[in-house]
Coordinates of C-alpha atoms in Angstrom, one line a residue:
Chain T
M3 CA 24.7 111.9 235.9
S4 CA 26.5 113.7 233.5
E5 CA 29.8 112.4 234.5
R6 CA 28.1 108.9 233.0
S7 CA 29.0 109.2 229.1
Q8 CA 31.8 111.7 229.5
R9 CA 34.8 110.1 231.0
R10 CA 37.0 107.9 228.7
L11 CA 35.9 104.5 230.0
P12 CA 38.2 101.5 229.8
V13 CA 37.5 98.2 227.7
P14 CA 38.4 95.5 230.0
T15 CA 40.3 92.1 228.6
P16 CA 40.2 89.2 229.9
E17 CA 43.5 89.8 232.2
T18 CA 41.4 92.6 233.5
Q19 CA 38.0 91.8 233.7
H20 CA 38.3 90.7 237.3
F21 CA 39.3 94.0 238.5
W22 CA 36.1 95.8 236.7
D23 CA 33.9 93.3 238.3
G24 CA 35.1 93.7 241.4
T25 CA 34.8 97.4 241.7
K26 CA 31.1 96.7 240.4
R27 CA 30.3 95.1 243.4
G28 CA 32.1 97.3 245.9
E29 CA 35.5 95.6 246.2
L30 CA 39.1 96.7 245.1
L31 CA 40.8 94.0 244.1
L32 CA 44.6 93.6 243.9
Q33 CA 46.8 90.4 242.7
R34 CA 49.5 88.7 245.2
C35 CA 52.0 86.1 243.9
T36 CA 51.6 82.4 245.5
E37 CA 55.5 82.1 245.5
C38 CA 56.4 85.5 246.5
D39 CA 53.9 86.7 248.3
G40 CA 54.8 90.6 246.4
V41 CA 51.2 92.4 245.2
H42 CA 50.9 94.2 242.4
F43 CA 48.8 96.7 239.7
P44 CA 48.0 96.9 237.4
P45 CA 46.4 93.8 237.0
R46 CA 48.2 90.8 235.4
P47 CA 48.1 87.1 235.6
F48 CA 51.7 86.8 236.7
C49 CA 54.1 88.4 239.2
P50 CA 56.0 91.2 237.6
A51 CA 58.3 91.1 240.8
C52 CA 59.6 86.9 239.8
G53 CA 57.8 86.0 237.1
H54 CA 55.6 83.1 238.7
R55 CA 52.1 82.1 236.7
E56 CA 50.1 81.8 239.8
V57 CA 48.4 84.6 241.5
E58 CA 45.8 85.2 243.6
A59 CA 43.1 88.2 243.3
F60 CA 42.2 89.5 247.2
A61 CA 40.3 93.2 248.2
A62 CA 42.4 95.6 249.6
T63 CA 41.6 97.5 252.6
G64 CA 40.2 100.5 250.1
R65 CA 42.7 103.0 252.3
G66 CA 46.0 104.7 251.3
T67 CA 47.5 108.0 251.1
L68 CA 47.5 111.1 248.9
Y69 CA 50.5 110.5 247.4
S70 CA 50.9 113.2 244.3
Y71 CA 48.6 114.9 242.0
V72 CA 48.1 117.9 239.7
I73 CA 44.8 120.2 239.4
N74 CA 44.1 120.5 235.8
H75 CA 42.8 123.9 235.1
T76 CA 41.7 123.1 231.1
P77 CA 38.3 122.8 230.7
N78 CA 37.2 119.1 230.8
P79 CA 33.6 118.3 229.8
A80 CA 33.3 115.6 232.7
F81 CA 34.4 117.3 234.9
D82 CA 32.7 120.8 237.0
G83 CA 35.8 123.3 237.1
P84 CA 39.6 122.4 238.1
Y85 CA 39.9 119.3 239.3
A86 CA 42.8 116.9 240.7
I87 CA 44.2 113.9 238.9
A88 CA 45.8 112.0 241.4
V89 CA 47.9 109.0 242.6
V90 CA 47.3 107.3 245.9
Q91 CA 49.5 105.2 247.5
L92 CA 47.7 102.2 248.8
D93 CA 48.2 100.8 251.8
E94 CA 49.1 97.4 250.6
G95 CA 51.8 98.6 248.4
P96 CA 50.8 99.6 245.0
R97 CA 49.7 103.2 244.0
M98 CA 46.7 103.8 241.5
M99 CA 45.5 106.8 239.5
T100 CA 42.2 108.4 240.8
N101 CA 40.7 111.5 241.5
I102 CA 39.8 113.3 245.1
V103 CA 36.2 113.2 245.7
D104 CA 34.4 114.5 248.6
C105 CA 37.1 117.5 248.6
E106 CA 37.9 121.0 247.6
Q107 CA 40.6 120.4 244.5
T108 CA 42.7 123.1 246.0
P109 CA 46.6 122.6 247.1
E110 CA 45.3 123.7 250.6
A111 CA 42.9 121.0 251.0
L112 CA 44.5 118.3 248.9
E113 CA 47.5 117.6 251.4
L114 CA 50.3 115.3 250.3
D115 CA 50.1 111.9 252.7
M116 CA 46.6 112.7 253.9
P117 CA 44.4 109.6 254.4
V118 CA 42.0 108.3 252.0
E119 CA 39.8 105.4 250.9
V120 CA 37.9 104.5 247.7
S121 CA 34.4 105.8 246.9
Y122 CA 32.9 104.1 243.9
L123 CA 31.6 106.1 240.9
D124 CA 29.2 104.2 238.7
A125 CA 30.1 105.8 235.4
S126 CA 28.7 103.5 233.0
D127 CA 26.3 100.1 233.4
E128 CA 29.6 98.1 232.9
I129 CA 32.3 100.6 234.3
T130 CA 32.8 101.5 238.2
L131 CA 35.4 103.9 238.8
P132 CA 37.6 103.3 241.7
L133 CA 37.8 107.1 243.0
F134 CA 39.5 108.4 246.5
R135 CA 37.8 110.6 249.3
P136 CA 39.7 112.2 252.7
A137 CA 39.2 109.3 255.4
A138 CA 39.8 110.1 259.1
P139 CA 43.4 108.7 260.1
V140 CA 43.0 105.6 262.0
E141 CA 45.2 103.3 264.0
G142 CA 45.6 100.0 262.6
P143 CA 47.4 97.0 263.0
A144 CA 50.8 97.0 260.7
Chain S
M2 CA 89.9 104.4 217.1
R3 CA 87.1 101.9 217.8
A4 CA 85.0 100.2 215.4
D5 CA 82.0 101.7 217.2
H6 CA 83.1 105.1 216.9
I7 CA 81.1 106.9 214.8
A8 CA 80.2 110.6 213.4
V9 CA 77.7 112.6 212.7
V10 CA 78.9 114.2 209.3
G11 CA 75.5 116.0 208.1
A12 CA 72.8 117.6 210.8
A13 CA 70.2 120.4 209.9
E14 CA 66.4 121.1 211.2
T15 CA 64.0 122.0 208.7
T16 CA 64.3 125.3 207.0
D17 CA 61.5 126.8 208.9
L18 CA 60.2 126.3 212.7
G19 CA 57.3 127.4 214.1
K20 CA 54.0 127.4 212.1
T21 CA 54.3 125.9 209.2
P22 CA 51.5 125.1 207.3
H23 CA 52.2 125.0 203.9
I24 CA 54.0 121.7 204.3
S25 CA 53.2 118.2 206.0
Q26 CA 54.7 116.5 208.3
L27 CA 56.2 114.2 205.8
G28 CA 57.1 117.1 203.6
M29 CA 59.4 118.1 206.7
H30 CA 60.9 115.0 207.1
A31 CA 62.0 115.4 203.7
D32 CA 63.4 119.0 203.9
A33 CA 65.2 117.9 207.0
A34 CA 67.1 115.0 205.5
L35 CA 67.9 116.8 202.1
N36 CA 69.1 119.7 204.4
A37 CA 71.5 117.5 206.1
L38 CA 72.8 116.0 203.1
A39 CA 73.8 119.2 201.5
D40 CA 75.3 119.8 204.9
A41 CA 77.4 116.9 204.7
G42 CA 78.0 116.8 201.0
L43 CA 76.2 113.6 200.5
T44 CA 73.2 112.7 197.8
I45 CA 70.4 110.2 198.3
H46 CA 72.5 107.6 196.9
D47 CA 75.2 107.8 199.7
I48 CA 72.4 106.8 202.6
D49 CA 71.9 103.0 203.3
G50 CA 70.6 103.0 206.5
V51 CA 67.2 104.7 207.6
A52 CA 65.8 104.9 210.9
T53 CA 63.0 107.4 212.1
A54 CA 60.0 108.1 214.4
G55 CA 56.6 108.9 214.3
E56 CA 56.5 108.1 210.7
R57 CA 57.2 104.6 209.6
P58 CA 61.2 104.2 208.0
T59 CA 59.2 102.5 205.2
D60 CA 57.5 105.8 204.1
I61 CA 60.3 107.9 204.5
A62 CA 63.0 106.0 202.4
H63 CA 60.1 105.4 199.6
Y64 CA 59.7 109.4 199.7
L65 CA 63.1 110.3 199.4
G66 CA 63.9 107.4 196.9
I67 CA 66.3 105.5 199.5
V68 CA 67.1 101.9 199.0
P69 CA 68.3 101.0 202.4
R70 CA 69.9 97.8 203.8
W71 CA 69.3 98.8 207.7
V72 CA 66.0 100.0 209.0
D73 CA 65.1 101.0 212.5
G74 CA 61.6 102.3 213.7
T75 CA 62.2 102.8 217.1
S76 CA 59.6 104.7 218.5
V77 CA 59.3 105.3 222.2
G78 CA 58.6 108.9 222.3
G79 CA 60.7 112.5 221.8
C80 CA 64.0 110.5 222.8
S81 CA 63.7 107.9 220.2
F82 CA 66.4 109.5 217.9
M83 CA 69.1 109.0 221.0
L84 CA 68.1 105.7 220.5
H85 CA 68.3 105.2 216.5
V86 CA 71.9 107.0 217.1
R87 CA 72.5 104.2 219.4
H88 CA 71.4 101.5 217.0
A89 CA 73.2 103.0 214.0
A90 CA 76.6 102.9 215.9
A91 CA 75.8 99.3 216.4
A92 CA 74.8 99.0 212.9
I93 CA 78.0 100.3 211.4
A94 CA 80.3 98.8 213.7
A95 CA 78.7 95.4 212.6
G96 CA 79.1 96.2 208.8
L97 CA 75.0 96.3 208.5
C98 CA 75.3 99.2 206.5
T99 CA 77.6 102.5 206.0
T100 CA 76.1 105.8 206.1
V101 CA 72.8 106.4 208.5
L102 CA 70.0 108.9 207.8
I103 CA 67.9 109.7 210.8
T104 CA 64.9 112.0 210.5
H105 CA 62.2 113.8 212.5
A106 CA 59.5 116.2 211.8
E107 CA 55.9 116.8 213.1
S108 CA 53.3 119.0 212.2
G109 CA 52.8 119.5 216.0
R110 CA 51.2 122.6 215.6
S111 CA 49.2 122.8 212.5
R112 CA 48.8 118.9 212.1
V113 CA 49.2 118.7 208.3
G114 CA 49.6 115.4 207.2
T115 CA 49.5 113.6 210.7
G116 CA 47.1 111.0 210.2
R117 CA 46.2 111.1 213.6
G118 CA 42.9 110.3 214.8
G119 CA 40.2 107.8 216.5
G120 CA 39.6 106.7 219.9
G121 CA 42.7 104.4 220.2
N122 CA 43.4 101.4 221.9
R123 CA 41.0 101.9 225.5
S124 CA 42.3 98.4 226.4
S125 CA 45.7 99.5 227.0
L126 CA 47.1 99.6 230.8
P127 CA 47.2 103.3 230.4
A128 CA 43.7 103.6 228.6
Q129 CA 41.9 101.5 231.4
F130 CA 44.1 102.7 234.5
E131 CA 45.1 106.4 234.2
A132 CA 42.9 107.9 231.3
P133 CA 39.2 107.7 232.9
F134 CA 40.3 110.0 235.4
G135 CA 40.7 113.1 233.2
S136 CA 43.7 113.1 231.8
M137 CA 44.4 115.5 229.0
G138 CA 47.8 114.8 227.6
P139 CA 51.2 115.7 228.9
P140 CA 50.5 119.0 230.7
T141 CA 48.3 117.0 232.9
M142 CA 50.3 113.9 233.2
F143 CA 54.2 114.5 233.0
T144 CA 53.6 117.1 235.6
I145 CA 52.0 114.3 238.3
P146 CA 55.1 113.6 240.2
V147 CA 56.1 116.8 240.8
L148 CA 54.4 117.7 243.9
R149 CA 56.0 114.4 245.8
Y150 CA 59.2 115.9 244.6
M151 CA 58.6 119.0 246.2
K152 CA 57.3 118.1 249.3
D153 CA 60.3 115.7 249.5
H154 CA 63.4 117.5 248.6
G155 CA 61.8 121.1 249.5
L156 CA 61.8 122.2 245.7
T157 CA 60.0 125.6 245.5
H158 CA 57.6 127.1 243.3
E159 CA 60.2 129.8 242.5
Q160 CA 63.1 127.4 241.7
L161 CA 60.8 125.3 239.2
A162 CA 59.8 128.6 237.8
N163 CA 63.2 129.7 237.3
V164 CA 64.4 126.7 235.3
A165 CA 62.1 128.4 232.6
V166 CA 63.2 132.1 233.6
V167 CA 66.6 130.4 232.5
Q168 CA 66.2 128.8 229.3
R169 CA 64.8 131.9 228.4
E170 CA 68.0 133.9 229.0
W171 CA 69.6 131.2 226.4
A172 CA 66.6 131.7 224.0
G173 CA 67.1 135.2 224.1
M174 CA 71.0 134.6 222.1
N175 CA 69.3 132.2 219.2
P176 CA 67.4 134.4 216.9
R177 CA 65.4 131.0 215.9
A178 CA 64.0 130.8 219.0
T179 CA 60.1 131.3 218.9
F180 CA 60.2 132.9 222.6
Q181 CA 63.1 135.4 223.2
D182 CA 62.3 138.2 225.2
P183 CA 63.4 138.0 228.8
I184 CA 61.2 136.5 231.5
T185 CA 61.5 137.1 235.2
V186 CA 60.2 134.2 237.8
D187 CA 57.4 136.2 238.4
D188 CA 56.5 136.4 235.2
V189 CA 56.4 132.7 235.5
L190 CA 54.3 132.3 238.1
D191 CA 51.6 134.9 237.2
S192 CA 51.0 133.1 233.7
R193 CA 47.8 131.1 233.5
M194 CA 48.1 127.7 235.9
I195 CA 47.6 124.9 233.4
A196 CA 47.9 121.8 235.5
Y197 CA 48.9 123.2 239.3
P198 CA 51.7 123.3 240.2
F199 CA 52.3 124.1 236.3
H200 CA 52.1 127.7 234.6
L201 CA 51.6 128.1 231.2
L202 CA 55.5 128.9 231.1
E203 CA 56.8 125.9 232.4
C204 CA 55.1 124.6 229.6
C205 CA 56.9 123.5 226.1
L206 CA 55.7 125.1 223.4
V207 CA 53.9 123.4 220.3
T208 CA 55.5 124.2 217.2
D209 CA 56.2 122.3 213.6
G210 CA 59.5 121.5 212.3
G211 CA 62.1 118.6 212.5
G212 CA 65.4 117.8 211.9
A213 CA 67.8 115.3 210.5
L214 CA 71.4 113.3 211.3
I215 CA 73.6 111.6 208.7
L216 CA 76.1 109.2 211.0
T217 CA 78.9 107.2 209.4
A218 CA 82.1 105.5 210.8
G219 CA 84.5 107.5 213.0
E220 CA 87.4 106.7 210.9
R221 CA 85.7 108.6 207.3
A222 CA 84.7 111.2 209.3
D223 CA 87.4 113.4 207.6
D224 CA 86.2 112.8 204.1
F225 CA 83.1 115.1 204.9
A226 CA 82.6 118.9 204.2
Q227 CA 81.8 119.4 208.0
P228 CA 84.2 119.2 210.8
P229 CA 83.0 115.9 212.5
V230 CA 81.4 115.0 215.7
Y231 CA 82.0 111.8 216.9
V232 CA 79.6 109.8 218.8
L233 CA 81.3 108.9 222.5
G234 CA 79.0 106.8 224.0
H235 CA 75.5 106.3 224.6
G236 CA 72.8 104.4 226.3
E237 CA 68.9 103.9 226.3
S238 CA 66.3 102.0 228.8
V239 CA 62.4 102.3 228.9
E240 CA 60.4 102.3 232.4
T241 CA 56.5 102.6 232.5
P242 CA 53.9 103.5 230.1
M243 CA 52.2 104.7 233.0
V244 CA 53.5 107.8 235.1
S245 CA 51.4 106.3 238.3
Q246 CA 53.4 103.4 238.2
M247 CA 57.1 105.0 238.2
E248 CA 59.2 103.0 240.7
D249 CA 60.0 106.6 242.0
F250 CA 58.2 109.8 241.9
S251 CA 61.7 111.9 242.1
S252 CA 63.7 110.1 239.8
S253 CA 63.5 108.5 236.3
R254 CA 64.7 104.9 236.1
A255 CA 65.1 105.2 232.4
F256 CA 67.2 108.1 233.3
K257 CA 69.8 106.8 235.3
V258 CA 69.9 103.2 233.4
A259 CA 70.5 105.8 230.1
G260 CA 72.9 107.9 231.8
T261 CA 75.2 105.4 233.2
D262 CA 75.9 103.2 230.3
A263 CA 76.4 106.5 228.1
F264 CA 78.6 108.0 230.6
A265 CA 80.6 104.0 230.9
S266 CA 80.7 103.9 227.2
S267 CA 82.3 106.8 226.7
G268 CA 84.5 106.8 229.4
I269 CA 84.1 110.3 230.9
T270 CA 83.4 111.6 234.1
H271 CA 81.1 114.7 234.8
A272 CA 83.8 117.1 234.9
D273 CA 84.8 116.3 231.4
V274 CA 81.1 117.6 230.3
D275 CA 80.8 121.0 228.7
H276 CA 77.5 121.3 227.8
L277 CA 74.4 119.8 228.3
M278 CA 71.1 119.3 226.7
V279 CA 68.2 117.7 229.1
Y280 CA 64.7 117.3 227.0
D281 CA 62.5 119.8 229.0
A282 CA 58.9 119.4 227.9
F283 CA 58.3 120.4 231.4
A284 CA 60.4 123.0 233.9
H285 CA 60.8 119.8 236.1
L286 CA 62.6 117.5 233.5
P287 CA 66.2 119.2 233.5
L288 CA 66.1 119.1 237.2
Y289 CA 65.5 115.2 237.0
G290 CA 68.2 114.6 234.1
L291 CA 70.9 116.9 236.4
E292 CA 70.2 114.3 239.4
D293 CA 69.8 111.1 237.6
L294 CA 72.9 111.8 235.3
G295 CA 74.6 112.5 238.8
F296 CA 75.7 116.0 238.4
C297 CA 73.7 117.3 241.7
E298 CA 72.8 115.1 244.4
R299 CA 68.7 114.1 244.6
G300 CA 66.9 117.3 245.3
E301 CA 69.9 119.6 244.6
A302 CA 69.2 120.8 241.1
G303 CA 66.8 123.5 242.2
D304 CA 69.3 125.2 244.2
F305 CA 72.2 124.3 241.2
V306 CA 70.2 126.1 238.2
W307 CA 69.3 128.9 241.2
E308 CA 73.1 129.5 241.7
G309 CA 73.2 129.9 237.7
N310 CA 75.5 127.0 237.3
T311 CA 73.2 126.4 233.8
R312 CA 72.7 129.7 232.8
P313 CA 75.3 131.8 229.9
G314 CA 78.7 131.9 231.6
G315 CA 77.9 129.0 234.0
S316 CA 79.5 126.0 235.0
L317 CA 77.3 123.7 233.0
P318 CA 75.5 125.4 230.1
M319 CA 72.5 123.5 229.9
N320 CA 69.4 123.8 226.9
T321 CA 71.8 126.3 225.5
N322 CA 69.0 126.7 222.4
G323 CA 66.6 127.7 224.7
G324 CA 64.8 124.0 224.9
G325 CA 61.4 123.2 224.2
L326 CA 60.2 125.6 226.7
S327 CA 61.3 128.6 224.4
Y328 CA 63.1 127.2 221.5
M329 CA 60.6 125.0 219.8
H330 CA 58.7 121.6 220.5
S331 CA 57.5 120.2 218.0
G332 CA 56.4 117.1 220.1
M333 CA 59.4 114.7 219.6
Y334 CA 62.1 117.0 220.9
G335 CA 64.9 114.8 221.5
M336 CA 66.2 115.7 217.6
Y337 CA 66.6 119.1 218.5
A338 CA 68.3 118.3 221.3
L339 CA 70.9 116.5 219.1
Q340 CA 71.1 118.8 216.8
E341 CA 72.0 121.4 219.7
S342 CA 74.8 119.3 220.8
V343 CA 76.0 119.0 217.5
R344 CA 76.0 122.6 216.9
Q345 CA 77.9 123.1 219.8
M346 CA 80.4 120.4 219.1
R347 CA 81.6 121.9 215.6
G348 CA 81.3 125.3 217.1
T349 CA 78.3 126.9 215.0
A350 CA 76.1 127.3 217.8
A351 CA 74.0 130.7 218.3
A352 CA 75.2 130.9 221.9
Q353 CA 77.9 128.7 221.5
V354 CA 80.0 127.5 224.7
P355 CA 83.8 128.8 224.0
G356 CA 86.1 125.8 223.7
A357 CA 83.6 123.0 224.6
E358 CA 84.8 119.5 223.6
V359 CA 82.3 116.9 225.3
S360 CA 78.4 117.4 225.1
V361 CA 75.6 115.0 226.7
A362 CA 72.4 114.8 225.1
L363 CA 69.7 113.6 227.6
G364 CA 66.2 112.7 226.1
V365 CA 63.0 111.4 227.3
G366 CA 59.9 109.6 226.1
G367 CA 56.7 109.7 226.6
M368 CA 56.0 110.8 230.4
F369 CA 59.2 109.6 231.9
A370 CA 58.4 105.9 229.9
A371 CA 61.7 106.0 228.4
S372 CA 65.2 107.5 227.7
G373 CA 68.1 107.7 225.5
C374 CA 71.4 109.5 226.4
V375 CA 74.1 110.1 223.6
V376 CA 77.9 111.9 224.7
F377 CA 79.6 113.7 221.7
T378 CA 82.8 115.0 221.5
N379 CA 84.6 117.2 218.7
Q380 CA 88.0 115.5 219.4
R381 CA 89.0 112.1 217.7
P382 CA 88.7 109.1 219.8
D383 CA 91.8 106.9 220.7

């Protein structure tokens, strides 16, 4: 696919490798502090809320809401026409940058606070990016 | 006068602004520095402290022939010069040096001698967790929080566009401004879409230029060629290198920390402020700045500007040089905000605010990553 080599892809570090290993197998990994239960992203091997040095990775639900975005109109060889660069609010608390796929890239279709769910893009042999697509709202446990 | 009261005794921009391919970035640092020295009536041998960002203090000191006893290379983006002023105040008060030169220049448009290039660090957190999603520089990143602000606080597209309209009014009074012709809200909304909801005229210019400041102890300030402009207070902070990780998409934590400390250290109230500069890389920044500094309640800045409070003749003249949207923006605009504050305090601005005695300059670094705030006055502090 044309996107495979066009995006600026990350080079993981020892502190982030588990996240990128997770997306490759279809898991969105966040980290939780074993002391204060705080959930954080991007990954780091300690808790930015309390400084505790023991954290555990866990698979997020992959669900969230569209928090904010812009629609870039400057041509980018990795994308076909104008595209949204978005931030999603994950159900577990952290926010992350992403793209919204399976959706018209227009202000009308990209409604703030709409439910989204993770959708993975194999961007290279090493890197799978977590993208998001519109999801049907669900009645979930609190 | 307190020991930490320092004064700006020299201030100047580069001889030329705009498109200047005949001079390198380093050359513009020197041009601005020599202009500021002439403004102060000093020579290079009077300078014993050097601060700069973009270039290293080593390069600036060597190129100009300065032997510094104090250097500051704090480089946190376009507000770095506000932080340099604050650090210089502490250094002069502590006796580490007596006379500090702060320089900025950037060949932002012509890219002569900028040394930029290469792929950069692909392992930084922004490179891993933001860059893969198609960002193409500040117009596609700095702007991301705004739709959230608009939905939560009711800011309209017209109000956002109006920020650029008001600043063009100021630029129309400034012969050095890049763009001086009046524009309307419709002109802004009809201009090319860059990154929805931002149109071309809601984004800053990209130009070449620079500026320099010379600071010394306030008690010495009467001995110089120019009327002294005292540094009354200051603040600084950083938040995050990733716009996606801001605590609050409707507010800059760094603005709030820097602004709170600047007001507290200067002892001023909002009613004391006659003139305000808020770094405007994009049209939303003055709105965030007005609210985070406490001039407006959250969500009210769009109305505040719409009602004319910041335009010529308004209650709080803001970005009176035309700002990054219309005056110039070489990449690290904070220096030009400081220059305009100094001109207003000297009474020499192109669009002078009559009788102004207190000016506040708020800078941003990166994309809501950092901030510095400086309070100036032309009245001798107690």
